[in-house]
Coordinates of C-alpha atoms in Angstrom, one line a residue:
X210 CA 92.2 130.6 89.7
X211 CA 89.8 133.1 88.3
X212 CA 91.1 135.5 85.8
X213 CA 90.9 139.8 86.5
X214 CA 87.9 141.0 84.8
X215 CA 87.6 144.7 83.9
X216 CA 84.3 145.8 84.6
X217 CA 85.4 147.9 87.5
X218 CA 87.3 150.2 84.8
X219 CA 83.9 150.8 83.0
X220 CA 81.9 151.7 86.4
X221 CA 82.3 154.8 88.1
X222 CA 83.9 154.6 92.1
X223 CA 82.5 156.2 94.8
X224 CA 85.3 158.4 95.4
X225 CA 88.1 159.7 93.1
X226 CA 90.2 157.6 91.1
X227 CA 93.4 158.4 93.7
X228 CA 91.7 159.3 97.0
X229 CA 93.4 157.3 99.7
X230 CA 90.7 154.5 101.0
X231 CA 92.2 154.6 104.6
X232 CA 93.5 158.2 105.3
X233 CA 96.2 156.8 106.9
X234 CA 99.5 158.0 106.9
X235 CA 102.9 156.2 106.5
X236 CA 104.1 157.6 110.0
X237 CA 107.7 158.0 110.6
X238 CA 108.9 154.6 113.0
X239 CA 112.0 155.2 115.6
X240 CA 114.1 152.9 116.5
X241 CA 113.1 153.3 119.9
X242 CA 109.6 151.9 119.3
X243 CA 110.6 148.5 117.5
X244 CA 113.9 146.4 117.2
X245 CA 115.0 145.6 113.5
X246 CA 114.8 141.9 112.6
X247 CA 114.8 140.6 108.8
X248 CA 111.0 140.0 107.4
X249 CA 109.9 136.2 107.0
X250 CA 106.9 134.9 104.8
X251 CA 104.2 134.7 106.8
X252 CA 100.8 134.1 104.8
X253 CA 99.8 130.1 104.0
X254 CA 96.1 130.3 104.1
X255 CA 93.4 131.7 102.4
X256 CA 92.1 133.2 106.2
X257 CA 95.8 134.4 107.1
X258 CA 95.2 136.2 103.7
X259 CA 92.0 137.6 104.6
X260 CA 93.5 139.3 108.2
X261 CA 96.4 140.4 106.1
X262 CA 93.8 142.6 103.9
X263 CA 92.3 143.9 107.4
X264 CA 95.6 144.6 108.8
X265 CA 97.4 147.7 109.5
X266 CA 100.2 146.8 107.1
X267 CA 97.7 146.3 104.7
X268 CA 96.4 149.5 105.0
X269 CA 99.6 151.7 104.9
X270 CA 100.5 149.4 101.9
X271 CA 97.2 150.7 100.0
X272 CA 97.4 154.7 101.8
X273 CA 101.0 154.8 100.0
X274 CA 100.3 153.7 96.7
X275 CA 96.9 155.9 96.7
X276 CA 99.2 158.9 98.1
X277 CA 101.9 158.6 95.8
X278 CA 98.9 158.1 92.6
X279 CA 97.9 161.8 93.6
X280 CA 101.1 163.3 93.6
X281 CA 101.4 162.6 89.7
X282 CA 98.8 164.0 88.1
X283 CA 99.8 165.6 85.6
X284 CA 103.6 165.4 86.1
X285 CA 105.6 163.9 83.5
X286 CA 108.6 161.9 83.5
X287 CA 110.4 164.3 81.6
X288 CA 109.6 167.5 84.1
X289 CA 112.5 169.2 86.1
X290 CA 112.4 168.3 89.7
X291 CA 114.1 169.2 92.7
X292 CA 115.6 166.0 94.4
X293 CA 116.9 166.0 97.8
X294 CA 119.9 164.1 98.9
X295 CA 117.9 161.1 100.6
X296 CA 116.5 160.9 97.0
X297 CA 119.6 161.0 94.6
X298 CA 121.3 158.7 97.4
X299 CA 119.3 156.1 96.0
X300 CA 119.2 157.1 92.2
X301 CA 123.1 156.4 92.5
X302 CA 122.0 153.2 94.5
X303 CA 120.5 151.5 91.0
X304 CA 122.9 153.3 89.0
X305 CA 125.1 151.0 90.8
X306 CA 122.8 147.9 90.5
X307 CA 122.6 148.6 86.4
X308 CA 126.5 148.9 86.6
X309 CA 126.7 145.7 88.2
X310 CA 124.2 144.1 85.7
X311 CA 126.8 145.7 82.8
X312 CA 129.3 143.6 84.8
X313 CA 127.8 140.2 84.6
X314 CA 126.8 139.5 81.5
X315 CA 124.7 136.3 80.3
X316 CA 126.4 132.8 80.4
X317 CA 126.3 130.8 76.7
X318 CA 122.6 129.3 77.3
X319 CA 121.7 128.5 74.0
X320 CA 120.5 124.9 74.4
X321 CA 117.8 127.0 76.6
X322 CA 114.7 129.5 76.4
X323 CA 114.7 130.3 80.4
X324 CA 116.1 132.1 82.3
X325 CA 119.8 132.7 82.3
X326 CA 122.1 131.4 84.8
X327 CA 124.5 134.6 85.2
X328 CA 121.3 136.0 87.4
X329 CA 122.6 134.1 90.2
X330 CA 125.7 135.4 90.0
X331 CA 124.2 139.0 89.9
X332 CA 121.5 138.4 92.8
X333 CA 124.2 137.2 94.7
X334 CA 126.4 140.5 94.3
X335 CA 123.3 142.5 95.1
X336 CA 122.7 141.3 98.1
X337 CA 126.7 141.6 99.0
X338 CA 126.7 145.3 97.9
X339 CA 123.6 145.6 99.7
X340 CA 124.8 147.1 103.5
X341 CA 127.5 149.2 101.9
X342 CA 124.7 150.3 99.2
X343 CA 122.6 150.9 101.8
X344 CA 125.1 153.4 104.2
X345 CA 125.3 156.0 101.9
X346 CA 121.6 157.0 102.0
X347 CA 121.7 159.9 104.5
X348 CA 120.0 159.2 107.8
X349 CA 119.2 155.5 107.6
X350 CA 119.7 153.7 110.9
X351 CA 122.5 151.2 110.6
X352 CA 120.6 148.7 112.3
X353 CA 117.6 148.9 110.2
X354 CA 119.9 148.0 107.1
X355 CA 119.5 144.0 107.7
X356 CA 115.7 144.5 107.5
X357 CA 115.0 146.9 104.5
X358 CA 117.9 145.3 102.4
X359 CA 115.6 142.2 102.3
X360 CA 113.0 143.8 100.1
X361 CA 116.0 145.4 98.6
X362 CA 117.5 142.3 97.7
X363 CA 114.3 140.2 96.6
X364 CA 113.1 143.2 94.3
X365 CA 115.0 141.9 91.7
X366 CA 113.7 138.7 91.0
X367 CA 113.9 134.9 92.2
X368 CA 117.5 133.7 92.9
X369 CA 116.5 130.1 92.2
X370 CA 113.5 130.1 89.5
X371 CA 115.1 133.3 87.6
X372 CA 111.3 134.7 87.3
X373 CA 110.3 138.0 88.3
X374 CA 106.7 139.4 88.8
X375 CA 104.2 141.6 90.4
X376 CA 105.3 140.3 93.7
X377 CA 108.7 141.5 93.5
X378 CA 107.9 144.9 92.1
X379 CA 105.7 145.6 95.2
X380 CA 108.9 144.5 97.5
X381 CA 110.6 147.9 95.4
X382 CA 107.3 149.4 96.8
X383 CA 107.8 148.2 100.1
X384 CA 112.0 149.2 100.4
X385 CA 110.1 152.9 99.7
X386 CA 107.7 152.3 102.4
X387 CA 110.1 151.2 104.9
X388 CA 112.4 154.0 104.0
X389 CA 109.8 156.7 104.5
X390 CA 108.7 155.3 107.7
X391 CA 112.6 155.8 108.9
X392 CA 112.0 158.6 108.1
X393 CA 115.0 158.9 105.1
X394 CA 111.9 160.1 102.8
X395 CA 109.5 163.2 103.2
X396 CA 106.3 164.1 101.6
X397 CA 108.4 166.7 99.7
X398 CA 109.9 163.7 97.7
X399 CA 107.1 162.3 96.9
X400 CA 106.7 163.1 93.2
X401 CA 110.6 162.4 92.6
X402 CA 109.7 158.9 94.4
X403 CA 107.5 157.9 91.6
X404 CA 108.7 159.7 88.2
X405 CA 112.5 159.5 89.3
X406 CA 112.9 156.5 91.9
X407 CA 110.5 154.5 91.0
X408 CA 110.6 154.9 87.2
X409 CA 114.3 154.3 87.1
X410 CA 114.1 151.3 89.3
X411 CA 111.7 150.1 85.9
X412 CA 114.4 151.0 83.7
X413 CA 117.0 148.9 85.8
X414 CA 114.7 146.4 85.7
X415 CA 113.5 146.3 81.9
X416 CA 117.9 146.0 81.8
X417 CA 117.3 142.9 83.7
X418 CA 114.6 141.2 81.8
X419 CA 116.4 141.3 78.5
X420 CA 120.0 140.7 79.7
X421 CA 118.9 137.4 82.3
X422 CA 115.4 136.7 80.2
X423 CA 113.7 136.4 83.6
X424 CA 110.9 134.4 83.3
X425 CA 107.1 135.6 84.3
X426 CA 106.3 135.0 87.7
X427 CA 103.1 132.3 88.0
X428 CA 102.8 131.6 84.2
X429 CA 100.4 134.4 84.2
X430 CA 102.5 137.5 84.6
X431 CA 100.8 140.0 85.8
X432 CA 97.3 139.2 85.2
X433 CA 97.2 140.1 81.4
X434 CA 98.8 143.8 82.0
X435 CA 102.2 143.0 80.6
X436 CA 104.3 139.8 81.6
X437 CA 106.2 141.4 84.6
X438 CA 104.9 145.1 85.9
X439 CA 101.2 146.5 87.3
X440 CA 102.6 149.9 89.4
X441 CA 103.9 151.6 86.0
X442 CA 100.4 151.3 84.3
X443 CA 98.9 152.3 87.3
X444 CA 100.4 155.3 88.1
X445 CA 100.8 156.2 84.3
X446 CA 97.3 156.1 84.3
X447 CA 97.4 158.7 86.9
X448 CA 99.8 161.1 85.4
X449 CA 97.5 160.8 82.5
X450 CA 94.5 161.9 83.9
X451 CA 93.1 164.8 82.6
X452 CA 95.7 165.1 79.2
X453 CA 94.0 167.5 76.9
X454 CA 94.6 165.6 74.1
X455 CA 95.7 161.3 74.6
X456 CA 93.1 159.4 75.6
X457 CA 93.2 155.4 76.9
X458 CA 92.4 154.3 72.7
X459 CA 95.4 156.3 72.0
X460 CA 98.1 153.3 72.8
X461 CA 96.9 151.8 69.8
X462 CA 98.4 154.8 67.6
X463 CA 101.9 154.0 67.3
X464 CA 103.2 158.0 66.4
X465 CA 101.2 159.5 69.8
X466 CA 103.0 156.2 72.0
X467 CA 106.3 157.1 69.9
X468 CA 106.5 160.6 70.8
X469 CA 104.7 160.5 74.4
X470 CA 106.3 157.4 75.9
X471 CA 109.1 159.6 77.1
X472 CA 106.9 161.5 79.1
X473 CA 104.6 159.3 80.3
X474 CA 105.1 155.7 82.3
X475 CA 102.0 154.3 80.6
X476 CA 102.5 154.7 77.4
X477 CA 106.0 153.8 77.9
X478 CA 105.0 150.5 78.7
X479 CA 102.8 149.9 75.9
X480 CA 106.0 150.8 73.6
X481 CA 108.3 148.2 75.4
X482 CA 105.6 145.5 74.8
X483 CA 105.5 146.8 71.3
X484 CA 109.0 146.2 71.2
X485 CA 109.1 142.4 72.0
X486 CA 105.5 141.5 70.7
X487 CA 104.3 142.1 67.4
X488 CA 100.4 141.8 66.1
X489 CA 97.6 143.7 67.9
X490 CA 97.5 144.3 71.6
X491 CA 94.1 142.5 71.5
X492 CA 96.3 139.3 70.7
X493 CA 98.7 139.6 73.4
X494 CA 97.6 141.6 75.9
X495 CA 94.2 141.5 76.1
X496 CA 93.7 143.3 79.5
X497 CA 95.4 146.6 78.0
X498 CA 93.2 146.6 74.8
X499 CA 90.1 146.1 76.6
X500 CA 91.2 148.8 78.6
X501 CA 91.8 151.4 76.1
X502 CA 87.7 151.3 75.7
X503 CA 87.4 153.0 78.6
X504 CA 86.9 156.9 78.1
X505 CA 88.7 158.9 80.5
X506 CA 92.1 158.5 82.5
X507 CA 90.4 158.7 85.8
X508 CA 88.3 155.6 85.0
X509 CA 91.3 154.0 84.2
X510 CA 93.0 154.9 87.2
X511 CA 90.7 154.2 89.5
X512 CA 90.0 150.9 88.3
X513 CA 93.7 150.4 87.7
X514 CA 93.8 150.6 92.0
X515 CA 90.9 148.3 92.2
X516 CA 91.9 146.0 90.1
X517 CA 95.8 145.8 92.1
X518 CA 94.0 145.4 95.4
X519 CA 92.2 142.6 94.0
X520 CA 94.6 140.9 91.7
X521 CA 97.8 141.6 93.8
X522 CA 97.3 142.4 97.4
X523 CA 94.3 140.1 97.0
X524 CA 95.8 137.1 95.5
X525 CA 97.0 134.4 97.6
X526 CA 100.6 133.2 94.9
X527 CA 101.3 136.8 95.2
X528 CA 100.7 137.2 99.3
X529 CA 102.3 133.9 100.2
X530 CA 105.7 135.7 99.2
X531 CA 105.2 138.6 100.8
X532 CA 107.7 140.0 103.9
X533 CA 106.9 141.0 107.3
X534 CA 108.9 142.4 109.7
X535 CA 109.3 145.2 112.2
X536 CA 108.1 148.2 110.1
X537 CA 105.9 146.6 108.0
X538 CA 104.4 144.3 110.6
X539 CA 102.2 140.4 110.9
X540 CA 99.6 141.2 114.0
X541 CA 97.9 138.0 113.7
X542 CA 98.8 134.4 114.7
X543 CA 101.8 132.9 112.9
X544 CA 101.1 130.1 110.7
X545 CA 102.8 126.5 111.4
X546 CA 104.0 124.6 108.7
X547 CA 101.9 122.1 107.3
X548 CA 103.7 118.4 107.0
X549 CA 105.8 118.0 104.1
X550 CA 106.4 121.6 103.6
X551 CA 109.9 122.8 102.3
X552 CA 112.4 124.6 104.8
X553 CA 113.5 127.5 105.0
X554 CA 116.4 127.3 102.5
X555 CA 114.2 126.0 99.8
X556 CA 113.0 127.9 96.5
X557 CA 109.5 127.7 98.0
X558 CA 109.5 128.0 101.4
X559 CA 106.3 129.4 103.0
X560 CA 103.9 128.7 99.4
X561 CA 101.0 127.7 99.4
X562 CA 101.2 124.0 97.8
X563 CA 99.5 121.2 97.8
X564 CA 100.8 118.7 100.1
X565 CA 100.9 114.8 100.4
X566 CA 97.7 113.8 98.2
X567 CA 96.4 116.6 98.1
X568 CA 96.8 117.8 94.4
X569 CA 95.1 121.3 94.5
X570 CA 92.7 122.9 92.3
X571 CA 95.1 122.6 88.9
X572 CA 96.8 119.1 90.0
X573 CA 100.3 120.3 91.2
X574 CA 101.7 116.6 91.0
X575 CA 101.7 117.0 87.1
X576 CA 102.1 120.5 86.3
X577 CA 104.7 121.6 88.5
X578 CA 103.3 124.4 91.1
X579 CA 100.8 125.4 89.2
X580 CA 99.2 128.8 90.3
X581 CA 102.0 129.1 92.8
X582 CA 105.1 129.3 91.1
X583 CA 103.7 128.8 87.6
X584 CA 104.6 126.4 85.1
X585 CA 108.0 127.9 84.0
X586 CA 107.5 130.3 80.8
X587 CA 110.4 131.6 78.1
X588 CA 110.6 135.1 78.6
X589 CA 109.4 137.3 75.3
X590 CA 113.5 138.0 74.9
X591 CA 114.2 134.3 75.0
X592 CA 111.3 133.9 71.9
X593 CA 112.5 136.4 70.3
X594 CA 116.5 134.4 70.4
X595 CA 114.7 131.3 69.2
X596 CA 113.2 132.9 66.2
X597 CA 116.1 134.4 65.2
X598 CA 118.1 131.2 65.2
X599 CA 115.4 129.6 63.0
X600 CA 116.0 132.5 60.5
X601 CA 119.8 131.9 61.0
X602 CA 122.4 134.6 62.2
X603 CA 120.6 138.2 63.1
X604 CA 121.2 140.6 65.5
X605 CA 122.3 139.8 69.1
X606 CA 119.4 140.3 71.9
X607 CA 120.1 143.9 73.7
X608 CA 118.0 146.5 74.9
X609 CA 118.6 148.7 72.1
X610 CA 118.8 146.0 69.7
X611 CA 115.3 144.7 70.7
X612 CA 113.1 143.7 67.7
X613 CA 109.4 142.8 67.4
X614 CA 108.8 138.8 67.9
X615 CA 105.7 137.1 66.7
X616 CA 103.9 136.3 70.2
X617 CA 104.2 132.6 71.5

């Protein structure tokens, strides 16, 4: 597969870094118009790909993300906001998925660098909570709950491989979606979507990562951003635009990411990777050094959206997982399943992989799934474990706790 190159970031776009390239809004759905059903993978192929990224879904998938890029400029995490019931409904929904986490803590894994079996147990009573969870948000239909909790439930990482990735933070993106079109959110709760929601929904998930050392998604993270998230970065880069003072070379000055990481999502993200990878960023992350070079914000940004319909939305790994159902709909044929192909209640139902002979562009027969699934990698936390037990006894991993690791 072809790496993300960032020469978008260094061009200028046609339009603004956030305007919407559809227009479209995400109009509210009724019940009345569609019956609920859960989503199911639907994309196999590199063409059922290709009428994805001319579909509808795609497009109110791209309108939101552009929408919500715009609402942030300038806002920073740290800013007083009025949040409307709908909103703090779900606030005290992952408040009550952190509090499970708390509950569950890691099994004895030592003999092991992946990820930690607890996260089973946790998925598992996520997806339990999940209806009662789910009727306290004011207005939601009842019978939409089997449908939304799906993304809900999947947002979190994979039950079976213990990995978590780009694909799973745009099913968070896609619960938010499916709400607004219910009509639970307004455009008055936009900002509060992203800086309170959203960015707490990160924090949950940084909780997570450390506690379960989730593994990277496809070996490859994120495509070089950081080994899990893309949304944060991009809109960080958006609340950025326009800062008087911090520019996109200023994540390599530890005292500006020190005392502005509160504010700001991007810059938060830089300190977390700071946190579990020493040396330079150029070492690595690559993708975030070479785009500090850039000179403005909005360059940043925009390419930041470019770069996420490309490498995400674009990407066939990513795609293959994603969810269709009634209010984020597949208009085109559905796919049948090649011969061979694992059912339904297997780890990698509906993926793309090679079947039979057919060993695939990186030979899947010897190196796992390759671009699919990845060849399993230790998270950062579970490198930073081994190195401490080469050293002998130090302190425990924990989020606070966290200390630099040199990168493996």
């Amino acid at each position: 597969m072809s790496e993300p190159t960032t020469a978008s970031l260094h061009t200028e776009n046609a339009g603004s870094a956030g305007s919407s390239a559809t227009g479209i809004s995400v109009a509210p759905q009724t019940t009345e118009t569609k019956g609920f059903f859960p989503p199911r993978k639907v994309i196999l192929t590199k063409e059922q790909l290709e009428a994805f990224q001319q579909s509808k879904t795609h497009e109110t998938i791209v309108s939101y993300i552009n929408t919500l890029n715009e609402c942030v400029v300038g806002v920073k995490l740290t800013d007083e906001l009025a949040v409307s019931p709908e909103v703090q409904a779900v606030l005290n929904i992952l408040d009550r998925v952190a509090e499970t986490a708390q509950g569950i803590p890691p099994v004895d894994n030592k003999a092991s660098r992946f990820g930690n079996p607890a996260f089973r147990t946790f998925y598992d009573k996520v997806n339990e909570l999940a209806p009662e969870l789910h009727r306290t948000i004011p207005g939601l239909p009842e019978d939409a709950i089997p449908e939304i909790s799906v993304y809900f439930g999947e947002a979190w990482g994979n039950r079976t491989r213990i990995d978590y990735g780009s694909g799973m933070e745009l099913n968070f993106l896609c619960w938010m979606i499916c709400m607004e079109r219910l009509g639970v959110f307004k455009e008055s709760d936009h900002v509060a979507l992203v800086v309170k929601v959203f960015w707490r929904y990160i924090e949950v998930m940084r909780v997570l990562q450390s506690t379960y050392w989730l593994e990277p998604a496809g070996s490859h993270g994120v495509w070089g951003l950081d080994d899990y998230h893309f949304l944060p970065f991009l809109w960080g880069a958006a609340q950025l635009r326009g800062h008087k003072y911090i520019r996109p070379k200023s994540i390599h000055d530890s005292d500006t990411v020190e005392e502005f990481s509160k504010h700001y999502m991007y810059l938060a993200c830089i300190r977390f990777i700071n946190s579990v990878k020493t040396a330079s960023l150029r070492w690595h992350s690559p993708m975030l050094d070479d785009i500090s070079a850039v000179k403005t914000w909005d360059k940043v940004n925009s390419g930041l959206i470019k770069m996420y319909l490309a490498e995400v939305l674009g990407k066939l790994p990513v795609m293959q997982h994603f969810l269709f159902g009634s209010i984020l709909a597949w208009d085109g044929p559905l796919p049948a399943a090649p011969a061979g192909a694992p059912g339904p209640d297997d780890a990698h139902w509906g993926h793309a992989h090679a079947m039979g002979g057919d060993l695939g562009g990186v030979g899947q027969r010897e190196n796992g799934w390759g671009d699919c699934c990845g060849i399993p990698v230790p998270s950062a936390f579970a490198a930073k474990e081994a190195e401490e037990r080469k050293r002998g006894p130090g302190v425990p991993l924990a989020g606070p706790g966290i200390r630099p690791v040199p990168f493996d």
